């Protein structure tokens, strides 16, 4: 349930991923669709700051300004760039803390590039950049509170872990390494240098357990969606099936170098839409 935008690490990026988001959201009624594109736009803008080449102190200041703007929105004095959000915040009871969590997640890459975080830090990162987006989204979709929060928790992590596994080489090119420290050490990899790690022969020993963790989160997500009204879970279902297809391709390809990029075929995307978009 993450909204893809522009950074490999935070799952906001490729053209194929972008099309999956648009396909999933275009099936929604007008008010829901507008709210989702506002959430997407917010994610895109703060992500662009975090992922830019600008000085780190300037990026931190720009992200703080977004926090200030979110506070102003919820205090009834929205800045110009958030004026259109007022109706969606009210209609769907969107939570201030979820918007702020997204900013906090983007900021985790700014003071210094993330490299081999411990598992707890990685999970916090996933919660902020993915599950927080999900918590906003499930309110727009109209899901019951408890199941909506659970779906955001599991599907956000499933999608984010899939992105991390998909973008290992691309992230390394940016000086980033999201693979957890504990898994690296367990595989006998002591370096946290991204380019050294991605060349390690033991890398599959790090990645395979993460694929299993992602699969577990997908399974939990399916359980939640299966017990809710189909119309309320159409969009997250499409995102889930699309990303599960990416994960399956990654597992089939393996993680030994060289790693060819994986891409969900057009026919698979069409079949997912035909099956889940129309009730």
mmCIF file of C-alpha atoms in Angstrom:
data_model
loop_
_atom_site.group_PDB
_atom_site.id
_atom_site.type_symbol
_atom_site.label_atom_id
_atom_site.label_comp_id
_atom_site.label_asym_id
_atom_site.label_seq_id
_atom_site.Cartn_x
_atom_site.Cartn_y
_atom_site.Cartn_z
ATOM 1 C CA UNK A 1 0.000 0.000 0.000
ATOM 2 C CA UNK A 2 2.804 2.314 -0.634
ATOM 3 C CA UNK A 3 2.453 4.954 -3.311
ATOM 4 C CA UNK A 4 5.371 4.834 -5.700
ATOM 5 C CA UNK A 5 7.096 8.072 -6.502
ATOM 6 C CA UNK A 6 10.742 8.583 -7.227
ATOM 7 C CA UNK A 7 13.249 6.902 -4.980
ATOM 8 C CA UNK A 8 14.371 3.312 -5.329
ATOM 9 C CA UNK A 9 14.736 2.788 -1.601
ATOM 10 C CA UNK A 10 11.415 4.225 -0.559
ATOM 11 C CA UNK A 11 9.426 2.430 -3.219
ATOM 12 C CA UNK A 12 8.253 5.482 -5.071
ATOM 13 C CA UNK A 13 9.770 4.900 -8.446
ATOM 14 C CA UNK A 14 9.869 3.083 -11.766
ATOM 15 C CA UNK A 15 7.554 3.664 -14.697
ATOM 16 C CA UNK A 16 6.067 0.192 -14.333
ATOM 17 C CA UNK A 17 5.443 0.745 -10.652
ATOM 18 C CA UNK A 18 3.944 4.125 -11.363
ATOM 19 C CA UNK A 19 1.486 2.599 -13.810
ATOM 20 C CA UNK A 20 0.388 0.080 -11.183
ATOM 21 C CA UNK A 21 -0.479 2.916 -8.827
ATOM 22 C CA UNK A 22 -2.417 4.838 -11.476
ATOM 23 C CA UNK A 23 -4.254 1.739 -12.605
ATOM 24 C CA UNK A 24 -5.245 0.914 -9.046
ATOM 25 C CA UNK A 25 -6.398 4.435 -8.202
ATOM 26 C CA UNK A 26 -8.267 5.245 -11.401
ATOM 27 C CA UNK A 27 -10.939 2.692 -10.528
ATOM 28 C CA UNK A 28 -11.921 4.679 -7.420
ATOM 29 C CA UNK A 29 -14.882 7.101 -7.188
ATOM 30 C CA UNK A 30 -13.985 10.755 -7.753
ATOM 31 C CA UNK A 31 -13.563 11.926 -4.139
ATOM 32 C CA UNK A 32 -11.489 8.892 -3.199
ATOM 33 C CA UNK A 33 -9.394 9.208 -6.333
ATOM 34 C CA UNK A 34 -8.701 12.889 -5.657
ATOM 35 C CA UNK A 35 -7.682 12.155 -2.071
ATOM 36 C CA UNK A 36 -5.352 9.368 -3.155
ATOM 37 C CA UNK A 37 -3.650 11.556 -5.739
ATOM 38 C CA UNK A 38 -3.198 14.243 -3.089
ATOM 39 C CA UNK A 39 -1.529 11.688 -0.823
ATOM 40 C CA UNK A 40 0.612 10.588 -3.765
ATOM 41 C CA UNK A 41 1.564 14.194 -4.556
ATOM 42 C CA UNK A 42 2.569 14.816 -0.948
ATOM 43 C CA UNK A 43 4.726 11.666 -0.906
ATOM 44 C CA UNK A 44 6.295 12.593 -4.214
ATOM 45 C CA UNK A 45 7.218 16.098 -3.110
ATOM 46 C CA UNK A 46 8.803 15.162 0.216
ATOM 47 C CA UNK A 47 10.529 12.204 -1.421
ATOM 48 C CA UNK A 48 12.014 14.435 -4.110
ATOM 49 C CA UNK A 49 13.549 16.564 -1.367
ATOM 50 C CA UNK A 50 15.055 13.595 0.453
ATOM 51 C CA UNK A 51 16.405 12.069 -2.747
ATOM 52 C CA UNK A 52 17.824 15.244 -4.295
ATOM 53 C CA UNK A 53 21.506 16.110 -4.643
ATOM 54 C CA UNK A 54 21.148 19.284 -2.591
ATOM 55 C CA UNK A 55 23.120 19.984 0.581
ATOM 56 C CA UNK A 56 21.871 17.847 3.456
ATOM 57 C CA UNK A 57 21.141 20.821 5.721
ATOM 58 C CA UNK A 58 18.979 22.399 3.021
ATOM 59 C CA UNK A 59 17.067 19.174 2.543
ATOM 60 C CA UNK A 60 16.490 18.880 6.289
ATOM 61 C CA UNK A 61 15.181 22.452 6.360
ATOM 62 C CA UNK A 62 12.847 21.779 3.432
ATOM 63 C CA UNK A 63 11.433 18.695 5.147
ATOM 64 C CA UNK A 64 10.935 20.681 8.352
ATOM 65 C CA UNK A 65 8.960 23.227 6.339
ATOM 66 C CA UNK A 66 6.666 20.407 5.239
ATOM 67 C CA UNK A 67 6.113 19.514 8.890
ATOM 68 C CA UNK A 68 5.259 23.126 9.584
ATOM 69 C CA UNK A 69 2.839 23.160 6.651
ATOM 70 C CA UNK A 70 1.121 19.982 7.837
ATOM 71 C CA UNK A 71 0.728 21.525 11.287
ATOM 72 C CA UNK A 72 -0.769 24.644 9.703
ATOM 73 C CA UNK A 73 -3.189 22.506 7.673
ATOM 74 C CA UNK A 74 -4.497 20.831 10.817
ATOM 75 C CA UNK A 75 -4.665 24.150 12.662
ATOM 76 C CA UNK A 76 -7.071 25.477 10.036
ATOM 77 C CA UNK A 77 -4.587 27.692 8.208
ATOM 78 C CA UNK A 78 -3.396 25.599 5.248
ATOM 79 C CA UNK A 79 -0.560 26.993 3.117
ATOM 80 C CA UNK A 80 -1.279 27.373 -0.608
ATOM 81 C CA UNK A 81 0.239 24.032 -1.542
ATOM 82 C CA UNK A 82 -2.102 22.206 0.847
ATOM 83 C CA UNK A 83 -5.354 24.134 0.391
ATOM 84 C CA UNK A 84 -6.839 21.376 -1.772
ATOM 85 C CA UNK A 85 -6.206 18.872 1.036
ATOM 86 C CA UNK A 86 -8.705 20.427 3.434
ATOM 87 C CA UNK A 87 -11.754 18.618 2.056
ATOM 88 C CA UNK A 88 -10.002 15.244 1.893
ATOM 89 C CA UNK A 89 -8.649 15.532 5.441
ATOM 90 C CA UNK A 90 -12.151 16.272 6.695
ATOM 91 C CA UNK A 91 -14.037 13.777 4.525
ATOM 92 C CA UNK A 92 -11.774 10.818 5.220
ATOM 93 C CA UNK A 93 -10.488 11.764 8.706
ATOM 94 C CA UNK A 94 -6.877 11.646 7.561
ATOM 95 C CA UNK A 95 -4.467 11.752 10.483
ATOM 96 C CA UNK A 96 -1.814 14.425 10.962
ATOM 97 C CA UNK A 97 0.571 11.920 12.545
ATOM 98 C CA UNK A 98 0.574 9.763 9.406
ATOM 99 C CA UNK A 99 1.593 12.667 7.184
ATOM 100 C CA UNK A 100 4.334 13.552 9.671
ATOM 101 C CA UNK A 101 5.507 9.934 9.850
ATOM 102 C CA UNK A 102 6.048 9.959 6.086
ATOM 103 C CA UNK A 103 8.239 13.057 6.389
ATOM 104 C CA UNK A 104 10.161 11.376 9.217
ATOM 105 C CA UNK A 105 10.698 8.322 7.030
ATOM 106 C CA UNK A 106 11.994 10.331 4.099
ATOM 107 C CA UNK A 107 14.307 12.181 6.461
ATOM 108 C CA UNK A 108 15.968 8.943 7.598
ATOM 109 C CA UNK A 109 18.050 9.008 4.401
ATOM 110 C CA UNK A 110 19.069 12.655 4.684
ATOM 111 C CA UNK A 111 21.567 13.182 7.548
ATOM 112 C CA UNK A 112 23.471 10.246 6.076
ATOM 113 C CA UNK A 113 22.616 7.499 3.611
ATOM 114 C CA UNK A 114 21.093 4.418 5.201
ATOM 115 C CA UNK A 115 23.572 1.557 5.221
ATOM 116 C CA UNK A 116 22.807 -1.837 6.767
ATOM 117 C CA UNK A 117 20.324 -0.656 9.408
ATOM 118 C CA UNK A 118 19.496 -3.028 12.236
ATOM 119 C CA UNK A 119 16.204 -4.859 11.834
ATOM 120 C CA UNK A 120 14.331 -2.553 14.205
ATOM 121 C CA UNK A 121 15.443 0.522 12.240
ATOM 122 C CA UNK A 122 14.537 -1.121 8.944
ATOM 123 C CA UNK A 123 11.077 -1.945 10.281
ATOM 124 C CA UNK A 124 10.633 1.651 11.468
ATOM 125 C CA UNK A 125 11.677 2.858 8.024
ATOM 126 C CA UNK A 126 9.132 0.551 6.380
ATOM 127 C CA UNK A 127 6.443 1.765 8.753
ATOM 128 C CA UNK A 128 7.110 5.407 7.977
ATOM 129 C CA UNK A 129 7.586 5.344 4.210
ATOM 130 C CA UNK A 130 5.056 2.602 3.445
ATOM 131 C CA UNK A 131 2.657 1.662 6.237
ATOM 132 C CA UNK A 132 1.994 5.306 7.138
ATOM 133 C CA UNK A 133 0.935 5.847 3.527
ATOM 134 C CA UNK A 134 -1.256 2.781 3.937
ATOM 135 C CA UNK A 135 -2.873 4.185 7.075
ATOM 136 C CA UNK A 136 -3.894 7.274 5.116
ATOM 137 C CA UNK A 137 -5.026 5.176 2.180
ATOM 138 C CA UNK A 138 -7.267 2.721 4.036
ATOM 139 C CA UNK A 139 -9.256 5.642 5.430
ATOM 140 C CA UNK A 140 -9.847 6.833 1.883
ATOM 141 C CA UNK A 141 -10.837 3.311 0.804
ATOM 142 C CA UNK A 142 -13.421 3.173 3.592
ATOM 143 C CA UNK A 143 -12.106 0.144 5.449
ATOM 144 C CA UNK A 144 -13.047 -0.553 9.075
ATOM 145 C CA UNK A 145 -10.560 1.026 11.482
ATOM 146 C CA UNK A 146 -8.977 -2.091 12.982
ATOM 147 C CA UNK A 147 -8.622 -4.073 9.764
ATOM 148 C CA UNK A 148 -7.494 -0.972 7.907
ATOM 149 C CA UNK A 149 -4.622 -0.371 10.309
ATOM 150 C CA UNK A 150 -3.673 -4.059 10.161
ATOM 151 C CA UNK A 151 -3.714 -4.028 6.371
ATOM 152 C CA UNK A 152 -1.535 -0.928 6.301
ATOM 153 C CA UNK A 153 0.920 -2.634 8.652
ATOM 154 C CA UNK A 154 1.277 -5.849 6.666
ATOM 155 C CA UNK A 155 0.847 -4.680 3.086
ATOM 156 C CA UNK A 156 3.079 -1.659 3.591
ATOM 157 C CA UNK A 157 5.887 -3.872 4.813
ATOM 158 C CA UNK A 158 5.311 -6.451 2.073
ATOM 159 C CA UNK A 159 5.552 -3.828 -0.635
ATOM 160 C CA UNK A 160 8.514 -2.053 0.908
ATOM 161 C CA UNK A 161 10.555 -5.220 1.420
ATOM 162 C CA UNK A 162 9.808 -6.187 -2.170
ATOM 163 C CA UNK A 163 11.100 -2.816 -3.334
ATOM 164 C CA UNK A 164 14.255 -3.176 -1.270
ATOM 165 C CA UNK A 165 14.929 -6.612 -2.751
ATOM 166 C CA UNK A 166 14.180 -5.394 -6.269
ATOM 167 C CA UNK A 167 16.367 -2.276 -6.022
ATOM 168 C CA UNK A 168 19.497 -3.622 -4.313
ATOM 169 C CA UNK A 169 21.805 -2.651 -7.179
ATOM 170 C CA UNK A 170 20.127 0.668 -7.898
ATOM 171 C CA UNK A 171 20.265 1.669 -4.239
ATOM 172 C CA UNK A 172 23.941 0.740 -4.062
ATOM 173 C CA UNK A 173 24.554 3.164 -6.905
ATOM 174 C CA UNK A 174 23.156 5.878 -4.636
ATOM 175 C CA UNK A 175 25.354 4.784 -1.744
ATOM 176 C CA UNK A 176 22.493 3.129 0.122
ATOM 177 C CA UNK A 177 22.039 -0.343 1.557
ATOM 178 C CA UNK A 178 18.719 -1.279 3.148
ATOM 179 C CA UNK A 179 19.540 -4.926 3.880
ATOM 180 C CA UNK A 180 19.469 -5.501 7.659
ATOM 181 C CA UNK A 181 22.728 -5.734 9.574
ATOM 182 C CA UNK A 182 21.730 -8.905 11.406
ATOM 183 C CA UNK A 183 21.080 -10.755 8.154
ATOM 184 C CA UNK A 184 24.380 -9.609 6.674
ATOM 185 C CA UNK A 185 26.339 -10.774 9.713
ATOM 186 C CA UNK A 186 24.488 -14.087 9.760
ATOM 187 C CA UNK A 187 25.616 -14.615 6.160
ATOM 188 C CA UNK A 188 29.206 -13.759 7.106
ATOM 189 C CA UNK A 189 29.172 -10.316 5.479
ATOM 190 C CA UNK A 190 30.819 -7.745 7.735
ATOM 191 C CA UNK A 191 31.038 -4.787 5.353
ATOM 192 C CA UNK A 192 28.314 -2.154 5.055
ATOM 193 C CA UNK A 193 29.754 -0.712 1.855
ATOM 194 C CA UNK A 194 26.895 -1.094 -0.651
ATOM 195 C CA UNK A 195 29.067 -1.875 -3.664
ATOM 196 C CA UNK A 196 31.068 -4.479 -1.764
ATOM 197 C CA UNK A 197 27.966 -6.102 -0.317
ATOM 198 C CA UNK A 198 26.160 -6.494 -3.648
ATOM 199 C CA UNK A 199 29.206 -8.318 -5.035
ATOM 200 C CA UNK A 200 29.278 -10.861 -2.188
ATOM 201 C CA UNK A 201 28.612 -14.470 -3.150
ATOM 202 C CA UNK A 202 26.733 -14.904 0.138
ATOM 203 C CA UNK A 203 24.169 -12.215 -0.764
ATOM 204 C CA UNK A 204 21.383 -14.760 -1.440
ATOM 205 C CA UNK A 205 21.681 -15.881 2.201
ATOM 206 C CA UNK A 206 20.684 -12.333 3.145
ATOM 207 C CA UNK A 207 17.926 -11.881 0.588
ATOM 208 C CA UNK A 208 16.082 -15.187 0.765
ATOM 209 C CA UNK A 209 14.961 -14.722 4.403
ATOM 210 C CA UNK A 210 13.678 -11.262 3.449
ATOM 211 C CA UNK A 211 11.627 -12.780 0.642
ATOM 212 C CA UNK A 212 10.078 -15.112 3.212
ATOM 213 C CA UNK A 213 9.297 -12.182 5.493
ATOM 214 C CA UNK A 214 7.686 -10.320 2.591
ATOM 215 C CA UNK A 215 5.630 -13.399 1.663
ATOM 216 C CA UNK A 216 4.395 -13.666 5.253
ATOM 217 C CA UNK A 217 3.220 -10.054 5.144
ATOM 218 C CA UNK A 218 1.490 -10.660 1.794
ATOM 219 C CA UNK A 219 -0.302 -13.675 3.291
ATOM 220 C CA UNK A 220 -1.468 -11.666 6.303
ATOM 221 C CA UNK A 221 -2.652 -8.923 3.941
ATOM 222 C CA UNK A 222 -4.661 -11.416 1.907
ATOM 223 C CA UNK A 223 -6.346 -12.717 5.060
ATOM 224 C CA UNK A 224 -7.433 -9.197 5.973
ATOM 225 C CA UNK A 225 -8.635 -8.303 2.480
ATOM 226 C CA UNK A 226 -10.524 -11.594 2.145
ATOM 227 C CA UNK A 227 -12.724 -10.769 5.115
ATOM 228 C CA UNK A 228 -13.592 -7.256 3.940
ATOM 229 C CA UNK A 229 -15.903 -5.956 1.249
ATOM 230 C CA UNK A 230 -14.377 -6.417 -2.159
ATOM 231 C CA UNK A 231 -15.125 -2.863 -3.227
ATOM 232 C CA UNK A 232 -13.218 -1.445 -0.246
ATOM 233 C CA UNK A 233 -10.095 -3.463 -1.037
ATOM 234 C CA UNK A 234 -10.009 -3.289 -4.830
ATOM 235 C CA UNK A 235 -7.141 -0.794 -5.018
ATOM 236 C CA UNK A 236 -4.911 -2.379 -2.339
ATOM 237 C CA UNK A 237 -5.637 -5.801 -3.859
ATOM 238 C CA UNK A 238 -4.329 -4.653 -7.237
ATOM 239 C CA UNK A 239 -1.193 -3.206 -5.639
ATOM 240 C CA UNK A 240 -0.697 -6.402 -3.640
ATOM 241 C CA UNK A 241 -1.036 -8.715 -6.634
ATOM 242 C CA UNK A 242 1.261 -6.562 -8.740
ATOM 243 C CA UNK A 243 3.989 -6.488 -6.104
ATOM 244 C CA UNK A 244 3.574 -10.146 -5.244
ATOM 245 C CA UNK A 245 4.259 -10.819 -8.921
ATOM 246 C CA UNK A 246 7.493 -8.814 -8.620
ATOM 247 C CA UNK A 247 8.484 -10.836 -5.565
ATOM 248 C CA UNK A 248 7.794 -14.103 -7.387
ATOM 249 C CA UNK A 249 9.991 -12.947 -10.274
ATOM 250 C CA UNK A 250 12.794 -12.028 -7.861
ATOM 251 C CA UNK A 251 12.612 -15.432 -6.190
ATOM 252 C CA UNK A 252 12.655 -17.215 -9.545
ATOM 253 C CA UNK A 253 15.606 -15.127 -10.743
ATOM 254 C CA UNK A 254 17.610 -15.449 -7.540
ATOM 255 C CA UNK A 255 20.042 -12.949 -6.033
ATOM 256 C CA UNK A 256 23.394 -14.061 -7.358
ATOM 257 C CA UNK A 257 25.246 -11.540 -9.504
ATOM 258 C CA UNK A 258 24.701 -10.532 -12.201
ATOM 259 C CA UNK A 259 21.076 -9.689 -11.399
ATOM 260 C CA UNK A 260 18.906 -8.817 -14.366
ATOM 261 C CA UNK A 261 16.079 -6.375 -13.581
ATOM 262 C CA UNK A 262 12.665 -7.985 -13.230
ATOM 263 C CA UNK A 263 9.505 -6.582 -14.733
ATOM 264 C CA UNK A 264 5.901 -7.688 -14.587
ATOM 265 C CA UNK A 265 4.676 -8.324 -18.100
ATOM 266 C CA UNK A 266 1.960 -6.224 -19.651
ATOM 267 C CA UNK A 267 -0.343 -9.219 -19.979
ATOM 268 C CA UNK A 268 0.052 -10.000 -16.269
ATOM 269 C CA UNK A 269 -0.801 -6.404 -15.360
ATOM 270 C CA UNK A 270 -3.882 -6.539 -17.578
ATOM 271 C CA UNK A 271 -5.012 -9.813 -16.051
ATOM 272 C CA UNK A 272 -4.644 -8.400 -12.529
ATOM 273 C CA UNK A 273 -6.770 -5.410 -13.480
ATOM 274 C CA UNK A 274 -9.427 -7.535 -15.175
ATOM 275 C CA UNK A 275 -9.683 -9.815 -12.177
ATOM 276 C CA UNK A 276 -9.713 -7.266 -9.351
ATOM 277 C CA UNK A 277 -10.727 -3.870 -10.726
ATOM 278 C CA UNK A 278 -14.238 -4.734 -11.792
ATOM 279 C CA UNK A 279 -16.775 -6.069 -9.309
#
